[in-house]
Each structure stands twice: as C-alpha cells, then as structure tokens.
Short mmCIF file of C-alpha atoms and ligand atoms in Angstrom, two decimals:
data_model
loop_
_atom_site.label_atom_id
_atom_site.label_comp_id
_atom_site.label_asym_id
_atom_site.label_seq_id
_atom_site.Cartn_x
_atom_site.Cartn_y
_atom_site.Cartn_z
CA PHE A 27 112.83 9.06 67.49
CA ALA A 28 113.27 7.58 64.10
CA VAL A 29 115.86 4.90 63.84
CA LEU A 30 118.78 6.48 62.07
CA ASP A 31 121.10 4.71 59.77
CA PRO A 32 124.63 4.39 61.15
CA THR A 33 126.05 7.17 58.97
CA ARG A 34 123.41 9.68 60.06
CA ARG A 35 123.79 8.61 63.66
CA LEU A 36 127.49 9.31 63.39
CA ALA A 37 126.79 12.70 61.87
CA VAL A 38 124.32 13.59 64.65
CA ASP A 39 126.80 12.39 67.21
CA VAL A 40 129.51 14.57 65.73
CA ILE A 41 127.18 17.58 65.64
CA ASP A 42 126.13 16.87 69.20
CA ARG A 43 129.70 16.74 70.35
CA TYR A 44 130.50 19.87 68.40
CA GLU A 45 127.58 21.63 70.06
CA SER A 46 128.62 20.67 73.53
CA ALA A 47 132.20 21.62 72.75
CA ALA A 48 131.00 24.95 71.42
CA ALA A 49 128.82 25.42 74.52
CA SER A 50 131.71 24.73 76.82
CA SER A 51 134.01 27.01 74.88
CA ARG A 52 131.30 29.71 75.13
CA ARG A 53 131.27 29.10 78.88
CA VAL A 54 135.04 29.45 78.96
CA VAL A 55 134.86 32.64 76.93
CA SER A 56 132.19 34.10 79.23
CA LEU A 57 134.26 33.10 82.25
CA LEU A 58 137.25 34.85 80.74
CA ARG A 59 135.07 37.84 80.00
CA SER A 60 133.72 38.05 83.52
CA ASP A 61 137.23 37.60 84.83
CA GLN A 62 139.41 40.61 84.79
CA ARG A 63 141.84 41.00 81.91
CA ILE A 64 145.15 42.70 82.29
CA ASP A 65 145.40 44.91 79.24
CA GLU A 66 148.13 47.18 78.08
CA ARG A 67 147.03 50.54 76.75
CA PRO A 68 147.97 51.20 73.15
CA ASP A 69 151.14 53.30 72.97
CA ALA A 70 151.77 52.80 76.68
CA PRO A 71 155.23 54.13 77.58
CA ASP A 72 157.82 52.10 79.47
CA LEU A 73 158.12 52.61 83.20
CA ALA A 74 161.53 53.88 84.20
CA VAL A 75 161.77 53.32 87.94
CA GLU A 76 163.93 55.94 89.60
CA ALA A 77 163.37 56.38 93.33
CA GLY A 78 161.09 53.34 93.56
CA ALA A 79 158.42 55.17 95.56
CA VAL A 80 155.12 53.31 95.81
CA GLU A 81 151.68 54.72 96.41
CA TYR A 82 148.26 53.10 96.82
CA ASP A 83 145.39 55.53 96.57
CA GLY A 84 141.97 54.24 97.72
CA VAL A 85 142.64 50.77 96.31
CA SER A 86 139.97 48.06 96.51
CA PHE A 87 139.90 44.67 94.86
CA ALA A 88 137.68 41.59 94.99
CA TYR A 89 138.41 38.22 93.38
CA SER A 90 135.70 37.36 90.88
CA GLY A 91 132.83 35.59 92.60
CA ALA A 92 133.96 36.59 96.09
CA ASP A 93 131.40 38.17 98.43
CA THR A 94 133.87 40.36 100.23
CA PRO A 95 136.78 42.41 98.87
CA ALA A 96 140.26 40.98 99.41
CA ILE A 97 141.56 44.56 99.54
CA ASP A 98 139.31 47.22 100.94
CA ASP A 99 140.11 50.91 100.38
CA VAL A 100 143.84 50.85 101.08
CA SER A 101 145.89 54.03 100.83
CA LEU A 102 149.57 54.12 101.63
CA SER A 103 152.73 55.77 100.51
CA VAL A 104 156.21 54.28 100.70
CA ASP A 105 159.47 56.13 100.03
CA GLY A 106 161.91 54.75 97.49
CA GLY A 107 164.53 52.49 99.07
CA ALA A 108 162.38 51.64 102.09
CA PHE A 109 162.34 48.15 103.55
CA VAL A 110 158.71 47.39 104.28
CA GLY A 111 157.35 44.39 106.15
CA VAL A 112 153.79 43.27 105.46
CA VAL A 113 152.18 41.16 108.18
CA GLY A 114 148.74 40.08 109.33
CA PRO A 115 146.61 37.04 109.98
CA THR A 116 146.33 34.33 107.35
CA GLY A 117 143.99 35.27 104.50
CA ALA A 118 144.16 38.96 105.46
CA GLY A 119 145.12 40.05 101.94
CA LYS A 120 148.90 40.53 102.23
CA SER A 121 149.80 38.70 99.02
CA THR A 122 146.89 40.20 97.12
CA LEU A 123 147.91 43.71 98.14
CA LEU A 124 151.35 43.24 96.62
CA LYS A 125 150.10 41.42 93.51
CA LEU A 126 148.32 44.65 92.62
CA LEU A 127 151.69 46.41 92.48
CA PHE A 128 152.86 44.53 89.41
CA ARG A 129 149.41 43.97 87.94
CA LEU A 130 148.84 40.33 88.53
CA TYR A 131 145.41 41.84 89.11
CA ASP A 132 144.02 45.32 88.57
CA PRO A 133 142.15 47.13 91.35
CA ASP A 134 138.37 47.57 91.04
CA ALA A 135 138.81 51.05 92.48
CA GLY A 136 141.72 53.33 93.21
CA THR A 137 145.18 53.66 91.72
CA VAL A 138 148.58 52.11 92.32
CA ARG A 139 151.54 54.28 91.40
CA ILE A 140 155.28 53.79 91.14
CA ASP A 141 157.26 57.02 91.17
CA GLY A 142 154.01 58.83 90.54
CA ARG A 143 153.10 56.76 87.43
CA ASP A 144 149.87 54.78 87.35
CA VAL A 145 151.05 51.17 86.92
CA SER A 146 148.15 50.45 84.56
CA ALA A 147 149.39 53.12 82.15
CA VAL A 148 152.84 51.66 81.41
CA THR A 149 153.96 48.61 79.46
CA LEU A 150 153.63 45.34 81.34
CA SER A 151 157.14 44.26 80.38
CA SER A 152 158.73 47.38 81.88
CA LEU A 153 156.56 47.07 84.99
CA ARG A 154 157.57 43.43 85.51
CA ARG A 155 161.22 44.34 84.96
CA GLY A 156 160.88 47.06 87.57
CA VAL A 157 159.22 44.87 90.18
CA GLY A 158 160.82 41.52 91.01
CA TYR A 159 158.58 38.94 92.68
CA VAL A 160 159.39 35.85 94.69
CA SER A 161 156.22 33.87 95.28
CA GLN A 162 155.42 31.62 98.23
CA ASP A 163 155.79 28.53 96.11
CA PRO A 164 158.36 29.38 93.46
CA PHE A 165 158.46 27.40 90.26
CA LEU A 166 161.71 25.79 89.18
CA PHE A 167 161.77 24.31 85.71
CA PRO A 168 163.75 21.25 84.62
CA GLY A 169 167.24 22.53 83.92
CA THR A 170 170.38 23.44 85.75
CA VAL A 171 170.64 25.68 88.78
CA ALA A 172 172.34 28.35 86.65
CA GLU A 173 169.57 28.18 84.02
CA ASN A 174 166.96 28.54 86.71
CA VAL A 175 168.64 31.61 88.16
CA ALA A 176 169.24 33.24 84.79
CA TYR A 177 166.14 32.21 82.86
CA ALA A 178 165.65 35.78 81.79
CA GLU A 179 168.75 35.55 79.63
CA ALA A 180 169.85 33.20 76.86
CA ASP A 181 173.59 33.37 77.45
CA PRO A 182 174.07 34.48 81.01
CA ASP A 183 177.29 35.65 82.53
CA ARG A 184 178.25 33.01 85.10
CA GLU A 185 179.71 35.58 87.43
CA ALA A 186 176.42 37.47 87.50
CA VAL A 187 174.60 34.21 88.32
CA VAL A 188 176.95 33.51 91.21
CA ASP A 189 176.66 37.09 92.48
CA ALA A 190 172.87 36.84 92.52
CA ALA A 191 173.03 33.46 94.27
CA ARG A 192 175.46 34.80 96.84
CA LEU A 193 173.20 37.76 97.58
CA ALA A 194 170.25 35.40 97.97
CA GLY A 195 172.17 33.17 100.38
CA ALA A 196 172.08 30.29 97.87
CA ASP A 197 175.72 30.08 96.79
CA GLU A 198 176.80 27.99 99.75
CA PHE A 199 174.36 25.13 99.23
CA VAL A 200 174.69 25.26 95.43
CA ARG A 201 178.40 24.55 95.80
CA THR A 202 177.61 21.39 97.76
CA LEU A 203 175.44 20.01 94.91
CA PRO A 204 177.06 17.31 92.73
CA ASP A 205 177.71 19.60 89.76
CA GLY A 206 177.42 22.96 91.50
CA TYR A 207 175.67 25.49 89.27
CA ASP A 208 175.40 22.85 86.51
CA THR A 209 173.34 20.47 88.65
CA GLU A 210 169.96 19.57 87.17
CA VAL A 211 167.28 20.54 89.64
CA GLY A 212 164.58 18.28 88.21
CA GLU A 213 160.92 18.97 87.66
CA ARG A 214 159.63 21.50 90.18
CA GLY A 215 163.00 21.31 91.90
CA ALA A 216 162.04 18.04 93.55
CA SER A 217 165.54 17.36 94.77
CA LEU A 218 165.77 20.68 96.65
CA SER A 219 164.20 21.64 99.94
CA GLY A 220 161.53 24.32 100.11
CA GLY A 221 163.97 26.80 101.60
CA GLN A 222 166.54 26.08 98.89
CA ARG A 223 163.90 26.58 96.18
CA GLN A 224 162.95 29.92 97.70
CA ARG A 225 166.56 31.04 97.77
CA LEU A 226 167.04 30.10 94.11
CA ALA A 227 163.88 32.02 93.29
CA LEU A 228 165.26 34.99 95.20
CA ALA A 229 168.52 34.67 93.24
CA ARG A 230 166.47 34.65 90.03
CA ALA A 231 164.72 37.86 91.06
CA LEU A 232 168.04 39.48 92.05
CA PHE A 233 169.69 38.44 88.79
CA VAL A 234 167.37 40.86 86.99
CA ASP A 235 168.38 43.51 89.55
CA PRO A 236 164.93 45.05 89.92
CA PRO A 237 164.64 48.40 91.70
CA ILE A 238 161.58 47.12 93.58
CA LEU A 239 161.38 43.65 95.07
CA VAL A 240 158.37 41.80 96.49
CA LEU A 241 159.06 38.78 98.66
CA ASP A 242 156.26 36.50 99.75
CA GLU A 243 157.61 34.37 102.58
CA ALA A 244 156.40 30.80 102.53
CA THR A 245 154.12 29.90 105.42
CA SER A 246 155.57 26.45 105.74
CA HIS A 247 158.63 24.53 104.69
CA VAL A 248 161.15 27.18 105.64
CA ASP A 249 162.85 25.76 108.66
CA ASN A 250 164.15 27.96 111.45
CA GLU A 251 167.72 27.82 110.26
CA THR A 252 166.71 28.92 106.76
CA GLY A 253 164.52 31.62 108.27
CA ALA A 254 167.46 33.03 110.21
CA GLU A 255 169.62 32.92 107.10
CA ILE A 256 167.02 34.66 104.97
CA ARG A 257 166.74 37.33 107.67
CA ARG A 258 170.49 37.84 107.61
CA CYS A 259 170.68 38.30 103.87
CA LEU A 260 167.47 40.33 103.51
CA ARG A 261 169.09 43.57 104.55
CA ALA A 262 172.18 42.93 102.47
CA MET A 263 170.25 42.28 99.28
CA ALA A 264 167.85 45.15 99.90
CA GLY A 265 170.56 47.75 99.14
CA ASP A 266 168.93 50.78 97.54
CA ARG A 267 165.92 48.80 96.48
CA THR A 268 162.40 49.29 97.72
CA VAL A 269 161.56 45.94 99.32
CA PHE A 270 158.17 44.62 100.39
CA ALA A 271 158.49 41.46 102.45
CA VAL A 272 155.36 39.54 103.39
CA ALA A 273 156.29 37.77 106.60
CA HIS A 274 154.57 35.10 108.61
CA ARG A 275 157.26 35.12 111.25
CA LEU A 276 157.27 38.66 112.55
CA SER A 277 160.94 38.44 113.41
CA THR A 278 161.75 38.40 109.68
CA VAL A 279 160.68 42.02 109.40
CA ARG A 280 161.31 43.23 112.94
CA ASP A 281 164.04 45.58 111.67
CA ALA A 282 162.02 46.88 108.72
CA ASP A 283 161.77 50.65 108.26
CA ARG A 284 158.04 50.20 108.29
CA ILE A 285 155.62 47.41 108.97
CA LEU A 286 152.20 47.40 107.36
CA VAL A 287 149.60 45.37 109.24
CA VAL A 288 146.79 44.04 107.06
CA GLU A 289 143.58 42.61 108.46
CA ASP A 290 140.41 41.75 106.52
CA GLY A 291 141.80 43.51 103.46
CA ARG A 292 142.38 46.77 105.31
CA LEU A 293 145.55 48.49 106.37
CA VAL A 294 144.97 48.61 110.12
CA GLU A 295 148.40 49.61 111.43
CA ASP A 296 151.52 51.16 109.97
CA GLY A 297 154.75 51.85 111.84
CA CYS A 298 158.03 50.44 113.10
CA HIS A 299 158.21 47.40 115.39
CA GLU A 300 158.65 49.30 118.63
CA ASP A 301 155.79 51.70 117.93
CA LEU A 302 153.45 48.91 116.90
CA VAL A 303 154.23 46.85 119.99
CA ALA A 304 153.62 49.94 122.14
CA THR A 305 150.29 50.60 120.38
CA GLY A 306 148.94 47.32 121.71
CA GLY A 307 146.86 46.50 118.60
CA THR A 308 146.82 43.65 116.09
CA TYR A 309 150.62 43.63 115.65
CA ALA A 310 151.26 43.55 119.39
CA ARG A 311 148.79 40.65 119.71
CA LEU A 312 150.44 38.70 116.85
CA TRP A 313 153.88 39.38 118.35
CA ARG A 314 152.81 38.13 121.79
CA THR A 315 151.26 35.02 120.23
CA GLN A 316 154.45 34.20 118.34
CA ILE A 317 156.66 34.82 121.36
CA GLY A 318 154.31 32.56 123.34
CA ALA A 319 154.57 29.84 120.69
CA VAL A 320 158.36 29.95 120.70
CA THR A 321 158.53 29.95 124.50
CA ALA A 322 156.07 27.04 124.66
CA ALA A 323 158.14 25.11 122.10
CA ASP A 324 161.14 25.65 124.36
CA GLY A 325 159.21 24.01 127.17
CA GLY A 326 158.14 27.32 128.65
CA GLY A 327 161.41 27.81 130.47
CA GLY A 328 164.47 29.80 129.57
CA GLU A 329 164.80 33.23 128.12
CA LYS A 330 162.16 34.47 125.75
CA THR A 331 163.45 34.47 122.22
CA ALA A 332 162.15 36.38 119.24
CA PRO A 333 159.76 34.31 117.12
P1 LIG B 27 148.40 34.01 103.84
O1 LIG B 27 149.03 34.62 105.04
O2 LIG B 27 147.60 32.79 104.21
O3 LIG B 27 149.33 33.81 102.70
P2 LIG B 27 147.34 36.51 102.78
O4 LIG B 27 147.20 37.51 103.89
O5 LIG B 27 148.50 36.65 101.87
O6 LIG B 27 147.23 35.03 103.36
P3 LIG B 27 145.74 36.50 100.40
O7 LIG B 27 146.42 35.30 99.84
O8 LIG B 27 146.01 37.82 99.80
O9 LIG B 27 145.96 36.59 101.97
O10 LIG B 27 144.18 36.24 100.35
C1 LIG B 27 143.20 37.20 100.72
C2 LIG B 27 141.82 36.62 100.51
O11 LIG B 27 141.60 36.39 99.12
C3 LIG B 27 141.59 35.28 101.19
O12 LIG B 27 140.27 35.22 101.64
C4 LIG B 27 141.84 34.27 100.09
O13 LIG B 27 141.08 33.11 100.32
C5 LIG B 27 141.33 35.02 98.87
N1 LIG B 27 142.08 34.64 97.65
C6 LIG B 27 143.41 34.63 97.49
N2 LIG B 27 143.74 34.27 96.23
C7 LIG B 27 142.57 34.05 95.59
C8 LIG B 27 142.22 33.66 94.25
N3 LIG B 27 143.17 33.44 93.31
N4 LIG B 27 140.92 33.52 93.95
C9 LIG B 27 139.95 33.76 94.87
N5 LIG B 27 140.20 34.14 96.15
C10 LIG B 27 141.50 34.28 96.50
#
C-alpha cells in the first residue's frame, strides 16, 4: 500500500463508504425482490362488497425463508353475514389465514375471493375499505381518542365517532377519561390498558363500517372482564357483516355460526361448537384444556365454568 496523501485518503474513504452503502442497498433491493410484493393490476376495478361471501380455494402460503408453509392448501367457503370463529394452537396460522383475505400477503398458490371476485384483481383501497381489520396489537397514534377512532376522515362527525365507540364497547370508559373523546392518548396509547386499546381499534374499524370484519384477539393483556365485555358486544356489532374472529379463549366464539379449527396451517375441523365438541378432535381437546385451566384456577372446586 502506498502512503496516500490526506486528500486521496479521504477520497478513497468516501468511495469505500459509497461502495459499502451501495452494496447494502443492493442487498436491501434483493431482499425486497425476493420478498413478495403486493401489486395492483393496472386498470383493476374497485371491489363492491355485496353479500360479503368469502371463499378460499386451494390456498397455500409460506413466509419468505420459512421451511414449512404457514397455510397449507386451505379451501373453505363462508356465506355473507356469517359470524366465524377461527381457533387453533398458537402458531397454527390463524392470523396468517386472515391476512390473506385483505392482501397483507398474497398466496403462493390458490385464490381468495370475496363475493366471487379474486381479491388480487381489485384495487387495494377498495379491498381494504371492504375488509376492516383489528390486529392483536393495535397501533394508536399520538392524538385524541376521537382522532384515533376517526383517522380515516379529516373532519369526522362526532356522533358517528361515538356510535362506533358505543358499538365497540369503548364509550363507557372513554367518558371516564379526563377530557372524554378529546383526551390525548399519548404515544402508542401508553395511558390506556391493552383491552382499552383493542376496543378503540375496534371502534376505528367500525367507524369505516366495513361489510367484512377481521378481529384478531390478543393472546394476552385482555383481562377476563374485558373478554366478557368483548363477547357481549361482538354479536351486536356483527349485524349483517361477515365477521372472522380469531380467538384464543374458545368461549369468545362459542356462539359463532361456524368455527374453523386451524392446525399446522391446515383447516382440520369446521363446524359449530356442539358438533366440534361431539367430534372429539382438536377443538374438543382445546375446549377440555381450557375448561380444565379455568377449573384449576378456581381451586378445582365449584361448578365448571366456560373458559
Ligand atoms: P397465535 O395464536 O400465536 O397468534 P397464529 O395461529 O395466529 O398464532 P400465525 O401468527 O399465523 O399463527 O403464524 C403461523 C406461522 O407463521 C408461525 O410459525 C409463525 O411463527 C410464522 N409467522 C407469522 N408471522 C410471520 C412473519 N411475519 N414472518 C415469518 N414467519 C411468520
């Protein structure tokens, strides 16, 4: 190595840094390339949801880099307006299955349809308007409660905000906050409990009044009281909507029209609570385990309560 004068050394250093920056940006680009992109077809029409019927036809999906598919050849058909529970062991693929409905990911094989339309053939904006989603860990941005509920609109009608909150079972606690709907919720809603955040997120989804709603129940941080309250309002807010509710506590979806049981990315059982318990399969086993846990928490005595 020749000894470089300071100016040249600086130049080499800059080039070196540029090279490594370029290399890492190439890596990023190739990562993005290998990762799936959600594209909208040119001239894609809007989706106009009518009945809200949902169909999965031979759908498989693997996360990039994963050895096994998260969803493995799932076919199902759900009538518009149905209330559908989705249950199964942790990591079974429940959330992933529903994320394919509004194209958070696209399947590697098979087709997802809403009212007979392939979801990948319509505009993303119309699809996302048609399918409301409440995630396990909903994001609240710094702003007031009302702004968080109505973030889809610049100048929201307060009455519509309150209606959505009421339907989501949030109105009662919002009224106890210092400034009601004008209370600042802080970054990530730090001053609210997990259950309260979920209810605000549900209110946000209901504010848009989507014909199809996907609810991903949080595994933790929803206490029993909140769970019971969510259960109570689930039916009320379902109305004519098609609702998919991922549930960790089976009692949340005990009354569902249909319960889909997912295990290892496959749809292993499909039916109402009574039928599934009678079948004696995965659902019956999960149900017995949860009843056992509740009974044990009660000290093993007393009447058996639903989990
Ligand atoms: P839980 O009940 O714990 O919420 P789940 O049934 O909803 O689980 P998914 O979250 O759909 O299961 O996950 C299915 C599988 O895909 C799991 O093995 C999980 O680790 C994996 N997975 C989920 N999200 C991702 C991701 N973004 N990238 C890679 N793998 C993922």
